[in-house]
GROMACS .gro file of C-alpha atoms in nm:
model
  288
    1MET     CA    1 -13.991   3.189 -15.596
    2ILE     CA    2 -14.281   3.381 -15.424
    3LYS     CA    3 -14.335   3.600 -15.626
    4TYR     CA    4 -14.343   3.344 -15.966
    5ILE     CA    5 -14.530   3.127 -15.773
    6ARG     CA    6 -14.773   3.418 -15.683
    7ASN     CA    7 -14.834   3.537 -16.098
    8PHE     CA    8 -14.874   3.180 -16.215
    9PHE     CA    9 -15.114   3.150 -16.033
   10LEU     CA   10 -15.336   3.463 -16.114
   11SER     CA   11 -15.241   3.393 -16.485
   12LEU     CA   12 -15.398   3.101 -16.470
   13SER     CA   13 -15.689   3.204 -16.249
   14THR     CA   14 -15.754   3.434 -16.523
   15ILE     CA   15 -15.679   3.103 -16.744
   16VAL     CA   16 -16.020   2.988 -16.581
   17PHE     CA   17 -16.201   3.326 -16.523
   18VAL     CA   18 -16.211   3.402 -16.926
   19LEU     CA   19 -16.340   2.999 -16.974
   20GLY     CA   20 -16.542   2.987 -16.692
   21ILE     CA   21 -16.766   3.390 -16.757
   22SER     CA   22 -16.731   3.260 -17.168
   23TYR     CA   23 -16.913   2.901 -17.134
   24LEU     CA   24 -17.167   3.014 -16.868
   25THR     CA   25 -17.317   3.369 -17.113
   26GLY     CA   26 -17.226   3.140 -17.460
   27ARG     CA   27 -17.392   2.815 -17.367
   28GLU     CA   28 -17.746   2.968 -17.482
   29GLY     CA   29 -17.594   3.066 -17.893
   30SER     CA   30 -17.389   2.865 -18.143
   31TYR     CA   31 -17.158   2.671 -18.093
   32ILE     CA   32 -16.904   2.522 -18.286
   33PHE     CA   33 -16.637   2.200 -18.246
   34ASN     CA   34 -16.891   2.100 -17.971
   35ILE     CA   35 -16.879   2.412 -17.742
   36PRO     CA   36 -17.012   2.726 -17.764
   37SER     CA   37 -16.860   3.004 -17.998
   38LEU     CA   38 -16.839   3.195 -17.677
   39VAL     CA   39 -16.571   2.971 -17.553
   40PHE     CA   40 -16.371   2.959 -17.863
   41LEU     CA   41 -16.388   3.336 -17.945
   42ALA     CA   42 -16.206   3.362 -17.584
   43LEU     CA   43 -15.995   3.111 -17.626
   44ILE     CA   44 -15.794   3.294 -17.938
   45ILE     CA   45 -15.860   3.552 -17.778
   46LEU     CA   46 -15.657   3.445 -17.538
   47LEU     CA   47 -15.388   3.239 -17.814
   48VAL     CA   48 -15.350   3.591 -17.998
   49GLN     CA   49 -15.222   3.742 -17.673
   50TRP     CA   50 -14.958   3.451 -17.551
   51ILE     CA   51 -14.854   3.434 -17.902
   52ALA     CA   52 -14.806   3.791 -17.911
   53PHE     CA   53 -14.650   3.765 -17.571
   54ILE     CA   54 -14.323   3.572 -17.709
   55PRO     CA   55 -14.131   3.791 -17.879
   56SER     CA   56 -14.260   4.117 -17.632
   57TYR     CA   57 -14.047   3.901 -17.416
   58LEU     CA   58 -13.769   3.787 -17.577
   59LYS     CA   59 -13.675   4.179 -17.714
   60SER     CA   60 -13.753   4.271 -17.378
   61THR     CA   61 -14.067   4.599 -17.551
   62GLU     CA   62 -14.396   4.736 -17.451
   63HIS     CA   63 -14.502   4.729 -17.769
   64TYR     CA   64 -14.653   4.542 -17.930
   65PHE     CA   65 -14.892   4.525 -17.632
   66ASP     CA   66 -15.112   4.749 -17.700
   67ILE     CA   67 -15.154   4.707 -18.072
   68THR     CA   68 -15.244   4.351 -18.064
   69GLY     CA   69 -15.457   4.390 -17.797
   70SER     CA   70 -15.614   4.653 -18.124
   71LEU     CA   71 -15.589   4.366 -18.372
   72THR     CA   72 -15.679   4.089 -18.113
   73TYR     CA   73 -16.029   4.365 -18.194
   74VAL     CA   74 -16.051   4.363 -18.508
   75THR     CA   75 -15.976   3.981 -18.586
   76VAL     CA   76 -16.251   3.841 -18.308
   77ALA     CA   77 -16.528   4.107 -18.490
   78ILE     CA   78 -16.433   3.937 -18.834
   79LEU     CA   79 -16.425   3.527 -18.684
   80ALA     CA   80 -16.722   3.595 -18.536
   81PHE     CA   81 -16.962   3.793 -18.781
   82ALA     CA   82 -16.754   3.447 -19.065
   83ILE     CA   83 -16.816   3.148 -18.846
   84ASN     CA   84 -17.259   3.290 -18.743
   85ASP     CA   85 -17.528   3.074 -18.978
   86ASP     CA   86 -17.687   3.454 -18.974
   87LYS     CA   87 -17.501   3.700 -19.082
   88ASN     CA   88 -17.782   3.972 -18.995
   89ILE     CA   89 -17.764   4.445 -18.986
   90ARG     CA   90 -17.669   4.391 -18.655
   91SER     CA   91 -17.361   4.213 -18.653
   92GLY     CA   92 -17.271   4.366 -18.974
   93ILE     CA   93 -17.316   4.699 -18.849
   94LEU     CA   94 -17.156   4.570 -18.441
   95THR     CA   95 -16.878   4.446 -18.675
   96LEU     CA   96 -16.792   4.747 -18.827
   97LEU     CA   97 -16.817   4.989 -18.517
   98VAL     CA   98 -16.569   4.766 -18.253
   99ILE     CA   99 -16.356   4.742 -18.601
  100THR     CA  100 -16.336   5.134 -18.620
  101TRP     CA  101 -16.223   5.154 -18.303
  102ALA     CA  102 -15.980   4.917 -18.280
  103LEU     CA  103 -15.797   5.004 -18.534
  104ARG     CA  104 -15.829   5.368 -18.448
  105LEU     CA  105 -15.710   5.385 -18.050
  106GLY     CA  106 -15.445   5.091 -18.240
  107LEU     CA  107 -15.363   5.293 -18.441
  108PHE     CA  108 -15.285   5.599 -18.209
  109LEU     CA  109 -15.126   5.479 -17.865
  110LEU     CA  110 -14.788   5.240 -18.071
  111LYS     CA  111 -14.794   5.605 -18.236
  112ARG     CA  112 -14.776   5.745 -17.910
  113VAL     CA  113 -14.563   5.468 -17.784
  114LYS     CA  114 -14.296   5.494 -18.045
  115ASN     CA  115 -14.287   5.910 -17.927
  116ALA     CA  116 -14.229   5.857 -17.649
  117GLY     CA  117 -13.934   5.564 -17.671
  118SER     CA  118 -14.147   5.344 -17.405
  119ASP     CA  119 -14.412   5.210 -17.207
  120GLY     CA  120 -14.419   5.375 -16.858
  121ARG     CA  121 -14.703   5.117 -16.772
  122PHE     CA  122 -14.409   4.851 -16.748
  123ASP     CA  123 -14.177   5.018 -16.638
  124ASP     CA  124 -14.170   4.681 -16.315
  125LEU     CA  125 -14.335   4.508 -16.539
  126LYS     CA  126 -14.113   4.288 -16.756
  127ASP     CA  127 -13.960   3.979 -16.607
  128PHE     CA  128 -14.144   3.643 -16.741
  129SER     CA  129 -14.407   3.586 -16.449
  130THR     CA  130 -14.507   3.980 -16.434
  131PHE     CA  131 -14.511   4.028 -16.758
  132PHE     CA  132 -14.670   3.735 -16.925
  133MET     CA  133 -14.970   3.783 -16.640
  134VAL     CA  134 -14.979   4.113 -16.811
  135TRP     CA  135 -15.104   3.957 -17.159
  136ASN     CA  136 -15.321   3.719 -17.046
  137LEU     CA  137 -15.489   4.042 -16.800
  138GLN     CA  138 -15.491   4.208 -17.163
  139GLY     CA  139 -15.727   3.821 -17.290
  140LEU     CA  140 -15.897   3.904 -17.035
  141TRP     CA  141 -16.067   4.310 -17.079
  142ILE     CA  142 -16.139   4.253 -17.454
  143THR     CA  143 -16.240   3.917 -17.358
  144PHE     CA  144 -16.510   4.139 -17.101
  145THR     CA  145 -16.516   4.400 -17.313
  146LEU     CA  146 -16.656   4.265 -17.607
  147LEU     CA  147 -16.872   4.036 -17.392
  148SER     CA  148 -17.210   4.210 -17.449
  149SER     CA  149 -17.101   4.176 -17.875
  150LEU     CA  150 -17.018   3.859 -17.822
  151VAL     CA  151 -17.361   3.736 -17.740
  152ILE     CA  152 -17.440   3.970 -18.034
  153PHE     CA  153 -17.209   3.696 -18.216
  154THR     CA  154 -17.309   3.401 -18.171
  155SER     CA  155 -17.700   3.499 -18.111
  156THR     CA  156 -17.908   3.230 -18.267
  157SER     CA  157 -18.135   3.494 -18.247
  158SER     CA  158 -18.199   3.828 -18.504
  159PRO     CA  159 -18.466   3.995 -18.413
  160ASP     CA  160 -18.577   4.335 -18.643
  161LEU     CA  161 -18.343   4.597 -18.504
  162GLY     CA  162 -18.540   4.853 -18.305
  163PHE     CA  163 -18.494   5.105 -18.004
  164TYR     CA  164 -18.267   4.988 -17.855
  165ASP     CA  165 -18.037   4.914 -18.124
  166TYR     CA  166 -18.079   5.299 -18.262
  167ILE     CA  167 -18.055   5.415 -17.890
  168GLY     CA  168 -17.679   5.199 -17.935
  169ILE     CA  169 -17.594   5.315 -18.217
  170ILE     CA  170 -17.572   5.715 -18.144
  171LEU     CA  171 -17.436   5.668 -17.759
  172TRP     CA  172 -17.132   5.454 -17.969
  173PHE     CA  173 -17.106   5.763 -18.245
  174ALA     CA  174 -17.168   6.012 -17.870
  175GLY     CA  175 -16.860   5.824 -17.730
  176ILE     CA  176 -16.615   5.776 -17.969
  177SER     CA  177 -16.631   6.157 -18.111
  178ILE     CA  178 -16.527   6.233 -17.746
  179GLU     CA  179 -16.287   6.005 -17.766
  180ILE     CA  180 -16.115   6.119 -18.098
  181ILE     CA  181 -16.142   6.458 -18.009
  182SER     CA  182 -15.969   6.470 -17.601
  183ASP     CA  183 -15.656   6.214 -17.760
  184ASN     CA  184 -15.623   6.473 -18.046
  185GLN     CA  185 -15.690   6.770 -17.761
  186LYS     CA  186 -15.434   6.723 -17.567
  187SER     CA  187 -15.171   6.561 -17.833
  188LYS     CA  188 -15.244   6.888 -17.975
  189PHE     CA  189 -15.081   7.034 -17.636
  190LYS     CA  190 -14.859   6.825 -17.557
  191ASN     CA  191 -14.696   6.901 -17.903
  192ASP     CA  192 -14.730   7.267 -17.824
  193LEU     CA  193 -14.382   7.357 -17.665
  194ASN     CA  194 -14.555   7.677 -17.462
  195ASN     CA  195 -14.666   7.354 -17.299
  196LYS     CA  196 -14.395   7.191 -17.101
  197ASN     CA  197 -14.418   7.059 -16.759
  198LYS     CA  198 -14.786   7.208 -16.752
  199PHE     CA  199 -15.191   7.064 -16.767
  200ILE     CA  200 -15.373   6.984 -16.955
  201LYS     CA  201 -15.692   7.227 -16.918
  202THR     CA  202 -15.872   7.364 -17.145
  203GLY     CA  203 -16.172   7.199 -17.421
  204LEU     CA  204 -16.325   6.844 -17.288
  205TRP     CA  205 -16.063   6.835 -17.020
  206LYS     CA  206 -16.224   7.111 -16.911
  207TYR     CA  207 -16.475   6.883 -16.833
  208SER     CA  208 -16.306   6.579 -16.678
  209ARG     CA  209 -16.014   6.517 -16.577
  210HIS     CA  210 -16.026   6.195 -16.835
  211PRO     CA  211 -16.261   6.255 -17.169
  212ASN     CA  212 -16.161   6.007 -17.335
  213TYR     CA  213 -16.260   5.723 -17.071
  214PHE     CA  214 -16.587   5.840 -17.041
  215GLY     CA  215 -16.607   5.887 -17.416
  216GLU     CA  216 -16.458   5.476 -17.374
  217ILE     CA  217 -16.743   5.403 -17.181
  218LEU     CA  218 -17.000   5.581 -17.394
  219LEU     CA  219 -16.914   5.389 -17.630
  220TRP     CA  220 -16.969   5.117 -17.529
  221THR     CA  221 -17.224   5.144 -17.340
  222GLY     CA  222 -17.381   5.205 -17.599
  223VAL     CA  223 -17.281   4.891 -17.712
  224THR     CA  224 -17.358   4.710 -17.522
  225ILE     CA  225 -17.741   4.838 -17.555
  226ILE     CA  226 -17.772   4.738 -17.942
  227SER     CA  227 -17.662   4.392 -17.744
  228ILE     CA  228 -18.023   4.375 -17.472
  229PRO     CA  229 -18.278   4.235 -17.717
  230LEU     CA  230 -18.080   3.917 -17.783
  231PHE     CA  231 -17.984   3.867 -17.403
  232THR     CA  232 -18.185   3.600 -17.276
  233GLY     CA  233 -18.124   3.319 -16.941
  234LEU     CA  234 -17.724   3.361 -16.800
  235SER     CA  235 -17.629   3.585 -17.171
  236TRP     CA  236 -17.740   3.863 -16.937
  237ILE     CA  237 -17.387   3.826 -16.750
  238GLY     CA  238 -17.255   4.025 -17.098
  239ILE     CA  239 -17.422   4.345 -16.971
  240ILE     CA  240 -17.176   4.346 -16.713
  241SER     CA  241 -16.922   4.562 -17.004
  242PRO     CA  242 -16.909   4.890 -16.985
  243LEU     CA  243 -16.893   4.794 -16.595
  244PHE     CA  244 -16.626   4.649 -16.679
  245VAL     CA  245 -16.427   4.860 -16.875
  246TYR     CA  246 -16.466   5.143 -16.596
  247VAL     CA  247 -16.335   4.946 -16.354
  248MET     CA  248 -16.045   4.885 -16.550
  249LEU     CA  249 -15.978   5.174 -16.641
  250LYS     CA  250 -16.073   5.355 -16.330
  251PHE     CA  251 -15.888   5.116 -16.044
  252ILE     CA  252 -15.597   4.922 -16.249
  253SER     CA  253 -15.562   5.093 -16.597
  254GLY     CA  254 -15.544   5.471 -16.688
  255VAL     CA  255 -15.699   5.705 -16.461
  256ARG     CA  256 -15.536   5.528 -16.078
  257ILE     CA  257 -15.183   5.549 -16.341
  258LEU     CA  258 -15.228   5.895 -16.470
  259GLU     CA  259 -15.411   6.058 -16.167
  260ASN     CA  260 -15.035   5.953 -15.901
  261ARG     CA  261 -14.872   6.019 -16.226
  262ALA     CA  262 -15.010   6.410 -16.166
  263ASP     CA  263 -14.989   6.457 -15.855
  264LEU     CA  264 -14.590   6.397 -15.804
  265LYS     CA  265 -14.621   6.611 -16.103
  266TRP     CA  266 -14.825   6.917 -16.002
  267GLY     CA  267 -14.953   6.797 -15.649
  268ASP     CA  268 -14.786   7.110 -15.480
  269ASP     CA  269 -14.955   7.376 -15.818
  270GLU     CA  270 -15.265   7.580 -15.660
  271LEU     CA  271 -15.403   7.636 -15.998
  272TYR     CA  272 -15.327   7.173 -16.041
  273ILE     CA  273 -15.571   7.172 -15.696
  274LYS     CA  274 -15.808   7.376 -15.817
  275TYR     CA  275 -15.843   7.223 -16.146
  276LYS     CA  276 -15.805   6.890 -15.943
  277LYS     CA  277 -16.145   6.950 -15.655
  278GLU     CA  278 -16.274   7.175 -15.920
  279THR     CA  279 -16.314   6.888 -16.210
  280PRO     CA  280 -16.458   6.565 -16.214
  281GLU     CA  281 -16.262   6.222 -16.261
  282ILE     CA  282 -16.396   6.101 -16.609
  283PHE     CA  283 -16.790   6.201 -16.595
  284PRO     CA  284 -16.857   6.466 -16.682
  285PHE     CA  285 -17.064   6.528 -16.444
  286LYS     CA  286 -17.066   6.591 -15.998
  287ILE     CA  287 -17.212   6.214 -15.901
  288GLY     CA  288 -17.289   6.256 -15.507
   0.00000   0.00000   0.00000
């Protein structure tokens, strides 16, 4: 009972937090149905997660999770562009960037889960309250990842493209290239039977233990830089997007889980110990 109460409280807190931050960030932007457009879009994000949760829970499957996340990004990007009265080149470019990233990653993750048969992240998370909480957390993840983008989509101003836009677009292309290359390198490595029970330390994985996550952080940093000319007042809250992505990938969903699995599997392997000691965790350079 305590577990259910705790998870209900966490789900409710997540929903309130998402809508509260969306209101603060978006209240100086455009409005729809007498509420900030950013709040409306955050509600759509959450609603999609709640709808997708129902068949996922009934079938006790996580196969819909990542593809739902990706389709949410796509849906919100298109909807945000559609409801914006000022359809400018910046928001058009951003729509294409978000859709490209979301579809690529979603299809990659869906294929990976289907090949594996399950997603180990969900092994202990399928009771009703916990599973529902996880879906709400995905809503939070999507909203905060998109936060700087949503500032652009809901802004009532549209300055001409300039320095920040070009730098941001370059970083986005660099980031998605790193993410695609590193994902493909790891898939190819794992599909080679000669590499069974081995860890990858070649290609981009020679410079970072999680280069795909570095790429993702880099591309969302690029999107946030594109947003800078549109930030005003409390919409500057949107600048937290790449920091949020970093925190989630490092401490919540990605790195923490993968590092624990790797330690259990190769923790006594001298080559792995050496690789872990010499290779940065995410960023391909030493910090500090």
